[in-house]
Short mmCIF file of C-alpha atoms in Angstrom, two decimals:
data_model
loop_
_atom_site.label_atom_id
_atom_site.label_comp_id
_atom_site.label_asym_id
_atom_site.label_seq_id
_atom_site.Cartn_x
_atom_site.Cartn_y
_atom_site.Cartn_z
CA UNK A 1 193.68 -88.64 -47.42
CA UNK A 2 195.05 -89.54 -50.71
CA UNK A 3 194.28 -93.53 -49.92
CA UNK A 4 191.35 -92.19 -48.58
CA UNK A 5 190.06 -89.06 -50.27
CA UNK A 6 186.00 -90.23 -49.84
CA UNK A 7 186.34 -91.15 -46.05
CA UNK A 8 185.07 -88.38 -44.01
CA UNK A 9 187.04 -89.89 -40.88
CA UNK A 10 190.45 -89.08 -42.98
CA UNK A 11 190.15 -85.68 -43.34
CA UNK A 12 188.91 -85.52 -39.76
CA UNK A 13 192.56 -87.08 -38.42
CA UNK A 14 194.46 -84.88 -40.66
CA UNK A 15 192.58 -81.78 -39.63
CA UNK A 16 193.31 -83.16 -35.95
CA UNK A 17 197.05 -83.60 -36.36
CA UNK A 18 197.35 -79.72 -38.35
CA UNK A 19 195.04 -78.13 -36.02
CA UNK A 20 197.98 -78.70 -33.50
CA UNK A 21 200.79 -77.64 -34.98
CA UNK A 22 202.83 -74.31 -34.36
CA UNK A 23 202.60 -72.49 -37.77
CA UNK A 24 199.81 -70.69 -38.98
CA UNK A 25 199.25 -72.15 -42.27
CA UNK A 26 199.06 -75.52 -41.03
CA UNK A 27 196.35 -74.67 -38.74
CA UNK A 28 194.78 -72.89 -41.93
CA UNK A 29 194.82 -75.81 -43.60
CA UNK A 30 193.48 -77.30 -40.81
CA UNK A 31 190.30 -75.48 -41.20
CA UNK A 32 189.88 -76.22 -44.49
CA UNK A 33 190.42 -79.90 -44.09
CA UNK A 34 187.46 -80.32 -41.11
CA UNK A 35 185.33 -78.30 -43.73
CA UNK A 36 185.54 -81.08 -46.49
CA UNK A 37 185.10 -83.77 -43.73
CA UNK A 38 182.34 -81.96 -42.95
CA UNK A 39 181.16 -81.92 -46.52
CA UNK A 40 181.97 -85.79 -46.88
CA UNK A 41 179.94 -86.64 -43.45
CA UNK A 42 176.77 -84.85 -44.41
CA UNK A 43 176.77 -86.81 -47.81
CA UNK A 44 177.50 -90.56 -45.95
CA UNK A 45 174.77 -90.57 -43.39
CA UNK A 46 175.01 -94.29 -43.68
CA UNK A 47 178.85 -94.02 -42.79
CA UNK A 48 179.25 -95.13 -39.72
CA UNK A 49 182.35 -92.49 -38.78
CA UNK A 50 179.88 -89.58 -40.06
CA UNK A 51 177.81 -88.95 -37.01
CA UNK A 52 181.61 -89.37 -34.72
CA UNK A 53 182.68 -86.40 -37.41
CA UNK A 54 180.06 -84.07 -37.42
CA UNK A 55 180.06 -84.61 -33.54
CA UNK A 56 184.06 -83.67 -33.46
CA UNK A 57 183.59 -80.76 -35.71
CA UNK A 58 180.44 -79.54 -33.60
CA UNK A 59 182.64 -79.35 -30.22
CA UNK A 60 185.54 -77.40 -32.53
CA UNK A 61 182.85 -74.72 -33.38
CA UNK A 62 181.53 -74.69 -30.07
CA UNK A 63 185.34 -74.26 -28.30
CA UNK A 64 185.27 -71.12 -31.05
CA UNK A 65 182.40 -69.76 -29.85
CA UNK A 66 180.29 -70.38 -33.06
CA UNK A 67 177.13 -71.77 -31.70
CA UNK A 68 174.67 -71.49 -34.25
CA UNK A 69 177.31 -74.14 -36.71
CA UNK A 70 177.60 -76.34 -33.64
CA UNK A 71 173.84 -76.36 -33.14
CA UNK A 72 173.39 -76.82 -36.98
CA UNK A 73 176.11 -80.32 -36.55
CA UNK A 74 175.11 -81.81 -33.84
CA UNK A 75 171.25 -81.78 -35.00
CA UNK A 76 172.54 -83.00 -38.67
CA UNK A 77 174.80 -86.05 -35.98
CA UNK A 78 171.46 -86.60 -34.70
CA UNK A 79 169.44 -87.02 -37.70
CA UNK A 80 172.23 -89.80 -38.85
CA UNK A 81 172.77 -91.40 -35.79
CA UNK A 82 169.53 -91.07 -33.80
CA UNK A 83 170.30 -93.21 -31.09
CA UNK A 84 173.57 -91.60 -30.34
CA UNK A 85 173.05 -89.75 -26.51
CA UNK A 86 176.41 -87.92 -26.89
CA UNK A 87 174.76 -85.79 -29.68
CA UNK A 88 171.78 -85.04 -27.71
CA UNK A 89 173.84 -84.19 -24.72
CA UNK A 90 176.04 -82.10 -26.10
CA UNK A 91 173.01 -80.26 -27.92
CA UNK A 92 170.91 -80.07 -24.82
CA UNK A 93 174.26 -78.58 -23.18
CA UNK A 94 174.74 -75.94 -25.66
CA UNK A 95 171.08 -74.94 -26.10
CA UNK A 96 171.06 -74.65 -22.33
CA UNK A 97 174.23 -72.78 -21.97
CA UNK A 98 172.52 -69.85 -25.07
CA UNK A 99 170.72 -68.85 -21.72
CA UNK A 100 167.92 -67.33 -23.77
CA UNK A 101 164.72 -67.25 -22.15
CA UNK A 102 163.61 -70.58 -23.37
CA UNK A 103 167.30 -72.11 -23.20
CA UNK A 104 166.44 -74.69 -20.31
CA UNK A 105 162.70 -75.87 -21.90
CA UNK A 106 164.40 -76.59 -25.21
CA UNK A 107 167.65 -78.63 -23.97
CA UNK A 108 164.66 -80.51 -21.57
CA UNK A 109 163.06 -81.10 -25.00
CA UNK A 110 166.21 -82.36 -26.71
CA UNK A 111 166.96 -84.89 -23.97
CA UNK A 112 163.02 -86.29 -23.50
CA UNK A 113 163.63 -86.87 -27.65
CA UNK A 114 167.35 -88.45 -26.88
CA UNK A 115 165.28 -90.53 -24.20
CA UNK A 116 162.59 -91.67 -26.61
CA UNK A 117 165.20 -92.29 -29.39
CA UNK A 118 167.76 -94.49 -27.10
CA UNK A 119 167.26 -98.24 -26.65
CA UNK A 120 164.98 -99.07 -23.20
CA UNK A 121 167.58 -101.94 -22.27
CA UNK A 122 170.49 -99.85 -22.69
CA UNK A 123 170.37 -98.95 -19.46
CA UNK A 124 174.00 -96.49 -18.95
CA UNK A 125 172.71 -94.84 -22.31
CA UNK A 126 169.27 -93.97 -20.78
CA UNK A 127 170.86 -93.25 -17.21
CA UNK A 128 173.07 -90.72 -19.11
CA UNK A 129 170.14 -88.45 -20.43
CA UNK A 130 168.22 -88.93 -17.39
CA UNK A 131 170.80 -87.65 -14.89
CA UNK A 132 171.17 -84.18 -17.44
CA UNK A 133 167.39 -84.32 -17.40
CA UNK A 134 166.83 -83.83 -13.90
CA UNK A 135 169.53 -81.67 -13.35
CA UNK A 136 167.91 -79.48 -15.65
CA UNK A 137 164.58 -80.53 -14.20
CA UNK A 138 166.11 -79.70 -10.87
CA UNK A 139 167.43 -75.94 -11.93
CA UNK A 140 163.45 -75.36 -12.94
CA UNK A 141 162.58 -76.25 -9.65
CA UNK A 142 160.60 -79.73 -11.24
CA UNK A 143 161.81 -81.37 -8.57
CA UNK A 144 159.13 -84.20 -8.14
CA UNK A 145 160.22 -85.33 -11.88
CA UNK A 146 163.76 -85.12 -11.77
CA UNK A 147 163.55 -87.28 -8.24
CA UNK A 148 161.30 -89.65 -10.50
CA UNK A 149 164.38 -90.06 -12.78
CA UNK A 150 167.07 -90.23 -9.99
CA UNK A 151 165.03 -92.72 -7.87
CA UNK A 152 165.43 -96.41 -10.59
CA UNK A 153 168.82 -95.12 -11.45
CA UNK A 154 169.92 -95.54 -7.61
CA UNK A 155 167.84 -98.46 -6.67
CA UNK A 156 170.20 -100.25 -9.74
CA UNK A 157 173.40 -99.12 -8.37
CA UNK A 158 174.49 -101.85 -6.03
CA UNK A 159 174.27 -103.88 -9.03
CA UNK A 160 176.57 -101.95 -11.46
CA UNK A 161 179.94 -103.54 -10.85
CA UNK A 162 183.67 -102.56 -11.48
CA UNK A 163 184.99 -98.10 -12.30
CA UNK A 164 181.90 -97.78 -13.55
CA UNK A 165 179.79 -98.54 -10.26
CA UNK A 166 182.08 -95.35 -8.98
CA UNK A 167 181.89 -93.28 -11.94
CA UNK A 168 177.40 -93.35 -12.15
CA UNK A 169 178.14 -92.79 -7.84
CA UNK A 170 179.82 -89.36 -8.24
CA UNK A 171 177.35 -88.49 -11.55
CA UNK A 172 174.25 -89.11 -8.86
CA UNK A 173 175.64 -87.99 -6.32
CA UNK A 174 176.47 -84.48 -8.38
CA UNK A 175 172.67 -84.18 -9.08
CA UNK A 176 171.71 -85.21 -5.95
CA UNK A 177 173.43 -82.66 -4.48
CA UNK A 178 171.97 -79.80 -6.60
CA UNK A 179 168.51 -81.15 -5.37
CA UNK A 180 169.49 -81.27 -1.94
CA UNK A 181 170.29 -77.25 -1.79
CA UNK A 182 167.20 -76.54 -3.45
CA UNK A 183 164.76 -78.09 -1.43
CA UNK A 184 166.71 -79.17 1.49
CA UNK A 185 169.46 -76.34 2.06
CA UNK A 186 172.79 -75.58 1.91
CA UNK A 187 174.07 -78.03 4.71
CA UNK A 188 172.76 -81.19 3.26
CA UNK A 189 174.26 -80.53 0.15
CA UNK A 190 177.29 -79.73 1.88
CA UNK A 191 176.97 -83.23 3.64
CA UNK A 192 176.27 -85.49 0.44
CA UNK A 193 179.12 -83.64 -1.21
CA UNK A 194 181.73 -83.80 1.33
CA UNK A 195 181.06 -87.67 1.45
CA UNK A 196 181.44 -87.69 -2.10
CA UNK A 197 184.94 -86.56 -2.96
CA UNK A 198 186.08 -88.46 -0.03
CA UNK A 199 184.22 -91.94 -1.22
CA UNK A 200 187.15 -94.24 -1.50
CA UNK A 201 185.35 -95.74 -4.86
CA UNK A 202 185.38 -92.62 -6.23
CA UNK A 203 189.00 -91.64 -5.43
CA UNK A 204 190.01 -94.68 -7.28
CA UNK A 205 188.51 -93.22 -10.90
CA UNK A 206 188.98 -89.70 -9.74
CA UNK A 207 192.35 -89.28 -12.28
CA UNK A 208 190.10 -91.11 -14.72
CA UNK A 209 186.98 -88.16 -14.47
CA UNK A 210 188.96 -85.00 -14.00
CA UNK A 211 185.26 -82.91 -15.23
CA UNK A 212 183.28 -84.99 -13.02
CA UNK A 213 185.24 -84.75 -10.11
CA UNK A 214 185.63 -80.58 -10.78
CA UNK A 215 182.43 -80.62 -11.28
CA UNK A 216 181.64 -81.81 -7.77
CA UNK A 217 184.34 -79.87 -6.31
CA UNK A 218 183.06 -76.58 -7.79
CA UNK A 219 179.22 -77.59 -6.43
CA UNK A 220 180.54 -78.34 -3.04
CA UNK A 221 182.72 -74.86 -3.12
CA UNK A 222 179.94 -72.85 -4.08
CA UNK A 223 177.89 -74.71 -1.19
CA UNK A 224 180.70 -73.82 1.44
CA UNK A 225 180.16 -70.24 -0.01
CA UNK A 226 176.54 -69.96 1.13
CA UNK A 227 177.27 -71.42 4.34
CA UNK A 228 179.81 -68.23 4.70
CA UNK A 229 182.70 -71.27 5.01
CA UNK A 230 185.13 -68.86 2.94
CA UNK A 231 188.44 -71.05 3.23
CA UNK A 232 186.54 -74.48 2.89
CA UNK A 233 185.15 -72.95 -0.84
CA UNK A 234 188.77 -71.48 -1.66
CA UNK A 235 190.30 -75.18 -1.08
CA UNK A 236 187.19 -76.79 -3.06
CA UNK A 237 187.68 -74.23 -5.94
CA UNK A 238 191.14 -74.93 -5.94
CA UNK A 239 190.91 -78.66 -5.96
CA UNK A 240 188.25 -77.97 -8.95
CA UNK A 241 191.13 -76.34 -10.52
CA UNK A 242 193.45 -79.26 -9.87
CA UNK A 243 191.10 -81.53 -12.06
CA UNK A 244 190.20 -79.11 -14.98
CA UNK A 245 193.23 -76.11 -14.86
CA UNK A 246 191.79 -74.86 -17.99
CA UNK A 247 188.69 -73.37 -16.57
CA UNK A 248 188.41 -69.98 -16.35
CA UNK A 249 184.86 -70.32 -14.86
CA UNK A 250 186.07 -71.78 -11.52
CA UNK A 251 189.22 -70.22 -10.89
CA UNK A 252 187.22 -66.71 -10.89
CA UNK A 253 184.90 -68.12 -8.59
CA UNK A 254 187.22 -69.17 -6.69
CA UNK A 255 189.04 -65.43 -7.14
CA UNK A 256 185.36 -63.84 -5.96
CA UNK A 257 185.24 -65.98 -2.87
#
């Protein structure tokens, strides 16, 4: 930071390296270092770290449970770096996860202006927001949009090649699944899930996705649950577990089964 005192991205790393140290006046410091890059990032929006910074610092706030600052960065990330879908996911995620009466319209909102903002040929950018868009879509019970969105994104997946052919598999598949117990039922979810966590594509990139893979584990658990398959959802919770350890969330649910 001294080479680099007007570089937003400097104070960042140093707040990164303090934040993770044992004493208590490093991680002070800490605090006061993301501040200034903070600060530094707001004034740069042509720099092309701010947006990354402001997007850093808005997951920090969120982890803290200070919402209403990691709304406030993440729509300042967006206004610098409107094309950027990681801000408008991570928006649309916290918006959604408020769960105030109009929590799921706006995140919808957030992503349809992500969708208008993001470049039409960059196609894994669009597929992004339009896979959180119907599952959102999906949780309204829109179903006939969000199957509009699913329907292009799997008629282009034979021709996605390499991990990430797998990796956009198990993101459809996740969504697909939620759509399948809502209109469909319990068992067919169960079925599409099942086949997912066993798909030997996926299980290549599985150490590579630990959220997507609990994320699918934890769907496919609570699905077992509903079908009244009580150790089936204790061995899915606990594989859910496996991937993400840190999440309280699932390990109750697990607990409650």
């Amino acid at each position: 930071v001294t080479e680099r005192a007007n570089e937003p991205s400097a104070w960042l790393y140093r707040f990164l390296y303090r934040i993770n140290q044992p004493t208590a006046a490093a991680r002070a410091n800490a605090e006061s270092d993301l501040n200034h890059a903070i600060d530094l990032a707001s004034k740069q929006p042509k720099n092309r770290d701010s947006a990354l910074v402001l997007l850093t610092a808005a997951s920090y706030k969120a982890n803290r449970n200070d919402g209403k600052s990691a709304e406030q960065l993440l729509r300042r990330a967006i206004e610098i770096a409107p094309d950027d879908v990681d801000a408008y996911q991570e928006l649309a995620d916290l918006i959604d996860g408020s769960r105030t009466k109009t929590a799921t319209d706006d995140a919808i909102a957030v992503l349809r202006k992500g969708l208008d903002k993001i470049n039409a040929n960059d196609l894994s950018q669009r597929w992004s927001l339009q896979l959180r868009l119907a599952s959102l879509l999906t949780k309204k019970g829109e179903l006939s949009e969000a199957e509009s969105l699913l329907i292009p994104i799997e008629a282009d997946l034979p021709r996605v090649s390499g991990q990430g052919k797998a990796v956009l598999k198990l993101k459809l598949g996740i969504v697909r699944g939620q759509m399948l117990l809502v209109r469909d039922g319990p068992l067919a979810a169960k079925n599409l899930l099942s086949e997912l966590v066993d798909d030997a594509e996926i299980l290549q990139v599985a150490d590579q996705v630990p959220e997507l893979m609990a994320k699918c584990y934890a769907s496919l658990g609570h699905v077992y649950a509903v079908l009244g398959f009580t150790d089936l959802a204790i061995d899915s919770y606990r594989q859910a577990t496996h991937f993400q350890p840190n999440e309280i969330g699932r390990a109750s649910c697990r607990e409650r089964v």
